[in-house]
PDB file of C-alpha atoms in Angstrom:
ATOM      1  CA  UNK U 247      69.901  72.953  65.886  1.00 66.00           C
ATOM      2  CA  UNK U 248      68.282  75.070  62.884  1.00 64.00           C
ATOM      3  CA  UNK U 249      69.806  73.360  59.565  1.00 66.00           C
ATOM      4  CA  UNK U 250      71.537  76.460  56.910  1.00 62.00           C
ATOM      5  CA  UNK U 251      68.176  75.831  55.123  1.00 64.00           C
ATOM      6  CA  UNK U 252      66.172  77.260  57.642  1.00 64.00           C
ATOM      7  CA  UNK U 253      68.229  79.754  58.192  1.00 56.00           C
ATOM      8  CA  UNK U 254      68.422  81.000  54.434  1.00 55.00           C
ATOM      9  CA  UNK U 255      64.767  81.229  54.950  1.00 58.00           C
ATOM     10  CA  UNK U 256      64.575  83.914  57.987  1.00 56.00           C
ATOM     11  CA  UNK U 257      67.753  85.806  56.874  1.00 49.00           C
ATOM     12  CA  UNK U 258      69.252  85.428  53.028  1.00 51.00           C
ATOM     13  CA  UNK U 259      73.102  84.498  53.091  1.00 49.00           C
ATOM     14  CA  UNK U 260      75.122  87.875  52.212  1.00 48.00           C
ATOM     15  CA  UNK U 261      76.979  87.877  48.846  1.00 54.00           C
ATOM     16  CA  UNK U 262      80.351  89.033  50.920  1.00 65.00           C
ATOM     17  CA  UNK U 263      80.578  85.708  52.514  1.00 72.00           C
ATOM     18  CA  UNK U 264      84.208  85.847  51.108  1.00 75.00           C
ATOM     19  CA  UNK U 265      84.646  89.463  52.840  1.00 79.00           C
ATOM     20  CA  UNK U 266      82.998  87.944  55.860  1.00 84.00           C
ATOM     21  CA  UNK U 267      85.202  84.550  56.393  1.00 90.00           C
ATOM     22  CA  UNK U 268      88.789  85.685  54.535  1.00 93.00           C
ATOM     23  CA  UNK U 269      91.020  83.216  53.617  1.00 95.00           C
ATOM     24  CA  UNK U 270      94.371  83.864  54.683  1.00 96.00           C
ATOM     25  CA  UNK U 271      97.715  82.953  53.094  1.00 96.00           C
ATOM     26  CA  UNK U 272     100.602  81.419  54.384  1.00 96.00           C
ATOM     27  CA  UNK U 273     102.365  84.297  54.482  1.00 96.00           C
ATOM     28  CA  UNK U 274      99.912  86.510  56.080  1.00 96.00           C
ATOM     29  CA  UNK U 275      99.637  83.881  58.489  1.00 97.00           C
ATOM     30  CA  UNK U 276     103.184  83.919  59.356  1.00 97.00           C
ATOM     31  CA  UNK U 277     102.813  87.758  59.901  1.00 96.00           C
ATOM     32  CA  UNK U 278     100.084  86.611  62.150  1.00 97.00           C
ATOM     33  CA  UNK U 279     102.810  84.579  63.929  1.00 97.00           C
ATOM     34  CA  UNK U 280     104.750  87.332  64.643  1.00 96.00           C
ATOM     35  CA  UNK U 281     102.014  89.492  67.269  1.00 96.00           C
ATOM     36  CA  UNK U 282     101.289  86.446  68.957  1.00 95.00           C
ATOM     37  CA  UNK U 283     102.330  86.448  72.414  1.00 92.00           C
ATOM     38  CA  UNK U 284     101.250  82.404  72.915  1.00 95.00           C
ATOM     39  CA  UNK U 285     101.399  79.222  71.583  1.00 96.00           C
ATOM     40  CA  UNK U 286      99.130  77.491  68.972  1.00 97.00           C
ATOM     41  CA  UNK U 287      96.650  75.483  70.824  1.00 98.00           C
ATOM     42  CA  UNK U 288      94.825  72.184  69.244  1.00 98.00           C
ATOM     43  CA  UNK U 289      91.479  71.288  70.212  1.00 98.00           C
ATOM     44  CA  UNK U 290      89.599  68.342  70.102  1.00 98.00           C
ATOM     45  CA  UNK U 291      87.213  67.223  67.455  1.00 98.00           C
ATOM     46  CA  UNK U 292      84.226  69.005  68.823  1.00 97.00           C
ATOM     47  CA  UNK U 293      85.590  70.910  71.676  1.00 98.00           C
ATOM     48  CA  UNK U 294      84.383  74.488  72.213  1.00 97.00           C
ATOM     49  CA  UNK U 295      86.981  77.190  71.912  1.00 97.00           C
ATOM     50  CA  UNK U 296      84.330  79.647  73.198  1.00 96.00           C
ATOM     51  CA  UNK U 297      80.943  80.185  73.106  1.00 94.00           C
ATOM     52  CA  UNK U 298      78.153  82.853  72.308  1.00 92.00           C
ATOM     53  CA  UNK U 299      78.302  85.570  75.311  1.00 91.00           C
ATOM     54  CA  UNK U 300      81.970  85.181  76.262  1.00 93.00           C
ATOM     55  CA  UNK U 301      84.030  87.927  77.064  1.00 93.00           C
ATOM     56  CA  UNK U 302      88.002  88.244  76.421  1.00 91.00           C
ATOM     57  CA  UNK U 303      87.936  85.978  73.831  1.00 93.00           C
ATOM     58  CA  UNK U 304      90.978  86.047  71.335  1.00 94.00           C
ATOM     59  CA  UNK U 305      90.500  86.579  67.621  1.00 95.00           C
ATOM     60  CA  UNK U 306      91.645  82.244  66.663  1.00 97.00           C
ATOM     61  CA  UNK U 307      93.777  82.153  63.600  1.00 98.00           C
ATOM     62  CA  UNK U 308      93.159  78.497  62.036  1.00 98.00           C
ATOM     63  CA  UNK U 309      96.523  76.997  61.278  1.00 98.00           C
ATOM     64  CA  UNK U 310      95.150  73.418  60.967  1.00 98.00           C
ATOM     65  CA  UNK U 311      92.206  71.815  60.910  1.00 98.00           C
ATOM     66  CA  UNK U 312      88.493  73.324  60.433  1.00 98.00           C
ATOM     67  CA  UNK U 313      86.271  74.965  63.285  1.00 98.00           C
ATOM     68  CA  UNK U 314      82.461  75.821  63.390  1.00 97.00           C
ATOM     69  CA  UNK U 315      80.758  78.997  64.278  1.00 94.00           C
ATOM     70  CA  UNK U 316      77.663  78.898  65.700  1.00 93.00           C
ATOM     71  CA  UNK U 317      75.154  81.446  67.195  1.00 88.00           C
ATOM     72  CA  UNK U 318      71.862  81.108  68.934  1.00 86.00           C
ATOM     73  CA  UNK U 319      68.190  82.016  68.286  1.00 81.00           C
ATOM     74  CA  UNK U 320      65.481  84.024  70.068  1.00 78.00           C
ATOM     75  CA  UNK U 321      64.658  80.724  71.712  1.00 82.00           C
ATOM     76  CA  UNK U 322      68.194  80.022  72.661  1.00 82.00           C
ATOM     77  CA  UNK U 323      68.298  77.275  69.896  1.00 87.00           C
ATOM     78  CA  UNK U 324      71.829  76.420  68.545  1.00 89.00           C
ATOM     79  CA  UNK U 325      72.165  77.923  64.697  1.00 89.00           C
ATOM     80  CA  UNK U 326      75.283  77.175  62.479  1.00 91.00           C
ATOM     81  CA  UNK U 327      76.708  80.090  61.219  1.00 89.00           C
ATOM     82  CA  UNK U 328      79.829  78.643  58.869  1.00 90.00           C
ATOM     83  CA  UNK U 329      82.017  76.574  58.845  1.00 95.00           C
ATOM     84  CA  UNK U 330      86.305  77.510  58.836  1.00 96.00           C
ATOM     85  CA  UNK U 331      89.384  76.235  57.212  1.00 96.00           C
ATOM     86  CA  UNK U 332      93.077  76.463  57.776  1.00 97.00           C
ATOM     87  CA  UNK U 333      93.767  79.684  56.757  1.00 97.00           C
ATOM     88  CA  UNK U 334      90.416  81.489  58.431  1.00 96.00           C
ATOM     89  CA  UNK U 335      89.532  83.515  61.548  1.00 96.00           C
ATOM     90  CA  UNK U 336      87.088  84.002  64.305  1.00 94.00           C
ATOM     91  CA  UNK U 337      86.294  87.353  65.932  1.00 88.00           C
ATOM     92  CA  UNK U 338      83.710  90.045  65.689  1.00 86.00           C
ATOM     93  CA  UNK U 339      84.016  94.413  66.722  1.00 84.00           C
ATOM     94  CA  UNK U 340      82.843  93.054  69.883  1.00 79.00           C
ATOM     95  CA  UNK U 341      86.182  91.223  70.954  1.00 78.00           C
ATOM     96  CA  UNK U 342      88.280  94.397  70.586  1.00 83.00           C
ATOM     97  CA  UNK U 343      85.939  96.054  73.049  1.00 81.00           C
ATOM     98  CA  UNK U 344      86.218  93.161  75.981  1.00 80.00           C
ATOM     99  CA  UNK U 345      82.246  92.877  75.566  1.00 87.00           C
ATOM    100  CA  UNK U 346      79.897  89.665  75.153  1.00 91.00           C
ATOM    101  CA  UNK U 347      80.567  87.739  71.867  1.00 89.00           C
ATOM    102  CA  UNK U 348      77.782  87.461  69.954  1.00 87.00           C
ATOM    103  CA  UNK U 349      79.159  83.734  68.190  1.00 90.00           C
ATOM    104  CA  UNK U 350      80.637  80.699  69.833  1.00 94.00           C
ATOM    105  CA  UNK U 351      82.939  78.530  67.591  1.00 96.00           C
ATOM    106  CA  UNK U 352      83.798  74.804  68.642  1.00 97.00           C
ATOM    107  CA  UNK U 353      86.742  72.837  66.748  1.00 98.00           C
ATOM    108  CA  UNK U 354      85.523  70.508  63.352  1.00 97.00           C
ATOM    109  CA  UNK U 355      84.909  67.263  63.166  1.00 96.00           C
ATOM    110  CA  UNK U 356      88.674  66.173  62.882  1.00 95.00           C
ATOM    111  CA  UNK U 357      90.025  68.799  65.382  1.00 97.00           C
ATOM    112  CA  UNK U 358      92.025  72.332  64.633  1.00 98.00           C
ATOM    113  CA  UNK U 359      95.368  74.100  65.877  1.00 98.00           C
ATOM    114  CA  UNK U 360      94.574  78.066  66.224  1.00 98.00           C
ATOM    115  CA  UNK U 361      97.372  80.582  67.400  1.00 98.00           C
ATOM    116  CA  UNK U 362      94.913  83.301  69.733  1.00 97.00           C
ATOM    117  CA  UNK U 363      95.188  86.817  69.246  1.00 95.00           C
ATOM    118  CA  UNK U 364      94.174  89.207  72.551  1.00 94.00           C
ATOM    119  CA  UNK U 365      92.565  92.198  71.617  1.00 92.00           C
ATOM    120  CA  UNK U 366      95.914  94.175  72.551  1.00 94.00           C
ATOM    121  CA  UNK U 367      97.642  91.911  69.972  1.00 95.00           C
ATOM    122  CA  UNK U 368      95.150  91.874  67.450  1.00 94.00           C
ATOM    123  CA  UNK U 369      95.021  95.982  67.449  1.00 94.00           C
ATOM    124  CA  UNK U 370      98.751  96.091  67.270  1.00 96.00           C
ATOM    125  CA  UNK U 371      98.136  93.721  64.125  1.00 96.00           C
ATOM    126  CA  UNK U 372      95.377  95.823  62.859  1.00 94.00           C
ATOM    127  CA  UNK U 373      97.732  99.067  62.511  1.00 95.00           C
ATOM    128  CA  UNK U 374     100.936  97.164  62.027  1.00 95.00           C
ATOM    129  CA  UNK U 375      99.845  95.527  58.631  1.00 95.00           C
ATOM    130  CA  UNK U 376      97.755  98.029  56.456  1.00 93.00           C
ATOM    131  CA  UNK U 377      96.626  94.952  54.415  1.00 92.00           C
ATOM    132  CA  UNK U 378      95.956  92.505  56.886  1.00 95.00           C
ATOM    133  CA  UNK U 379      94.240  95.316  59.726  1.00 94.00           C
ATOM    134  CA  UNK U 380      91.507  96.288  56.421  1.00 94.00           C
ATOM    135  CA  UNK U 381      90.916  92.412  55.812  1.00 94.00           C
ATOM    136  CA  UNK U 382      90.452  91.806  59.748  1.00 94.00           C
ATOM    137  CA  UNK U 383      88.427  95.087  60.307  1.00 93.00           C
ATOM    138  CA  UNK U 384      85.738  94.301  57.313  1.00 91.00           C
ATOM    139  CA  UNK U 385      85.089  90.738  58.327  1.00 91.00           C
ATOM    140  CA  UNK U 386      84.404  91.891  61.818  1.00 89.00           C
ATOM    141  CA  UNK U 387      82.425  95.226  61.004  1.00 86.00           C
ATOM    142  CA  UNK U 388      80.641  92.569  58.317  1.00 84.00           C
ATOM    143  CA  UNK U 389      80.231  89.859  60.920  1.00 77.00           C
ATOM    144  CA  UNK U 390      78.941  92.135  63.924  1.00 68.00           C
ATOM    145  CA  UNK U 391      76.548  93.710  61.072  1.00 61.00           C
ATOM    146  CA  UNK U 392      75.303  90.113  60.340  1.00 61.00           C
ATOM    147  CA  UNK U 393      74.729  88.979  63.203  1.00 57.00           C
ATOM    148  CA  UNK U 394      72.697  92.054  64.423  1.00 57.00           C
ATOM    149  CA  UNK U 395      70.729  91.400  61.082  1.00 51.00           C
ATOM    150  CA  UNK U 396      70.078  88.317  62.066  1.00 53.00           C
ATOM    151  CA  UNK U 397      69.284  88.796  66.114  1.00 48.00           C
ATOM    152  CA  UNK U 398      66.916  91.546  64.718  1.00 44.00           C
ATOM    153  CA  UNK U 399      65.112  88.764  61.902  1.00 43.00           C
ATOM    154  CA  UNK U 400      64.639  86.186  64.275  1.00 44.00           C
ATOM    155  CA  UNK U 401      63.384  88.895  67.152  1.00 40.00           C
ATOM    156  CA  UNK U 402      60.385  90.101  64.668  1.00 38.00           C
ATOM    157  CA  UNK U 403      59.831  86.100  63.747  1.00 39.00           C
ATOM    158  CA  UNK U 404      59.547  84.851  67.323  1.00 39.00           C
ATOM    159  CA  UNK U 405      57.389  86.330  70.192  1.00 38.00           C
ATOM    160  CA  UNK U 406      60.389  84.696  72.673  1.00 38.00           C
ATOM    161  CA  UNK U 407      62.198  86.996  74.919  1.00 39.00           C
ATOM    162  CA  UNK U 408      65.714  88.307  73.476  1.00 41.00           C
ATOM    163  CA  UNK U 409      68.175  86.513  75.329  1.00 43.00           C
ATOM    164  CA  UNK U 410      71.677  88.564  76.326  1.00 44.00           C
ATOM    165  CA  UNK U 411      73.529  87.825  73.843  1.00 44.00           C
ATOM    166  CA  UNK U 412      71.816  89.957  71.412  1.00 43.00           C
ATOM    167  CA  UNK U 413      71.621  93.058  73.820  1.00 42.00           C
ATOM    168  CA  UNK U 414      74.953  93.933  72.680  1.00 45.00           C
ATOM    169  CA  UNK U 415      73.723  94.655  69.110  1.00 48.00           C
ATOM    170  CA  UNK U 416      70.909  97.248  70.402  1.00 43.00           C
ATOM    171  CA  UNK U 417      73.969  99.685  72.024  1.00 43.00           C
ATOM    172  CA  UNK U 418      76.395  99.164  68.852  1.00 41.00           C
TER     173      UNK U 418
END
């Protein structure tokens, strides 16, 4: 697995990181609550809630507990993207559309409880709360834009083949 270091090198953190990975409140969160159609679920310390290529994977609302994202490289390495808090989110444009994820996220070392949002939920979320749908849409526009940054960066640095995952940012 590439350490952030490394990573910084080949592709310079954004300055929106705080766009990118909102923090929501308690009260936003119990808005949240109120489009989900299923129970909170708590994972294990290290136990993958999905990974990188997935497809109907719910936008994971973080109501305890941390969770890491993580992508991969040309060479189908492992790279950490960020780590999340109570209060965060996972999802990219891609989710909404039913088509490959291009992150995988895996709960912290001490475990998490996320409440999953489908994409039919998450839309209904999106135009149901005009401050919560502009926070959600620019973290995933941001998100999807990063991580196409990034496939393309490590695509010019490696003469390795382009595995699926990042095929999805070529038709966006």
């Amino acid at each position: 697995m590439r350490i952030p270091e490394q990573i910084e090198a080949l592709v310079p953190i954004s300055d929106r990181s705080a766009q990118r990975f909102p923090r929501l409140r308690e009260t936003q969160l119990d808005l949240v609550r109120r489009f989900a159609n299923a129970e909170a679920r708590r994972f294990s310390p290290g136990e993958k809630i999905y990974d990188v290529g997935d497809r109907g994977v719910p936008a994971w609302f973080l109501l305890e507990g941390t969770a890491d994202l993580f992508g991969r490289d040309g060479l189908e390495q492992e790279i950490a993207l960020q780590e999340l808090d109570t209060g965060h989110f996972t999802g990219e444009l891609h989710q909404l559309g039913d088509r490959p994820t291009l992150a995988g996220a895996r709960a912290g070392a001490d475990g998490c409880v996320a409440l999953p949002l489908d994409a039919s939920r998450l839309r209904a979320l999106i135009v149901g709360s005009a401050e919560l749908g502009e926070l959600i849409m620019r973290a995933f526009i941001l998100n999807g834009a990063a991580a196409c940054w990034s496939a393309a960066s490590v695509r010019s640095c490696s003469a390795a083949p382009v595995p699926p995952s990042f095929s999805a940012c070529r038709r966006s």
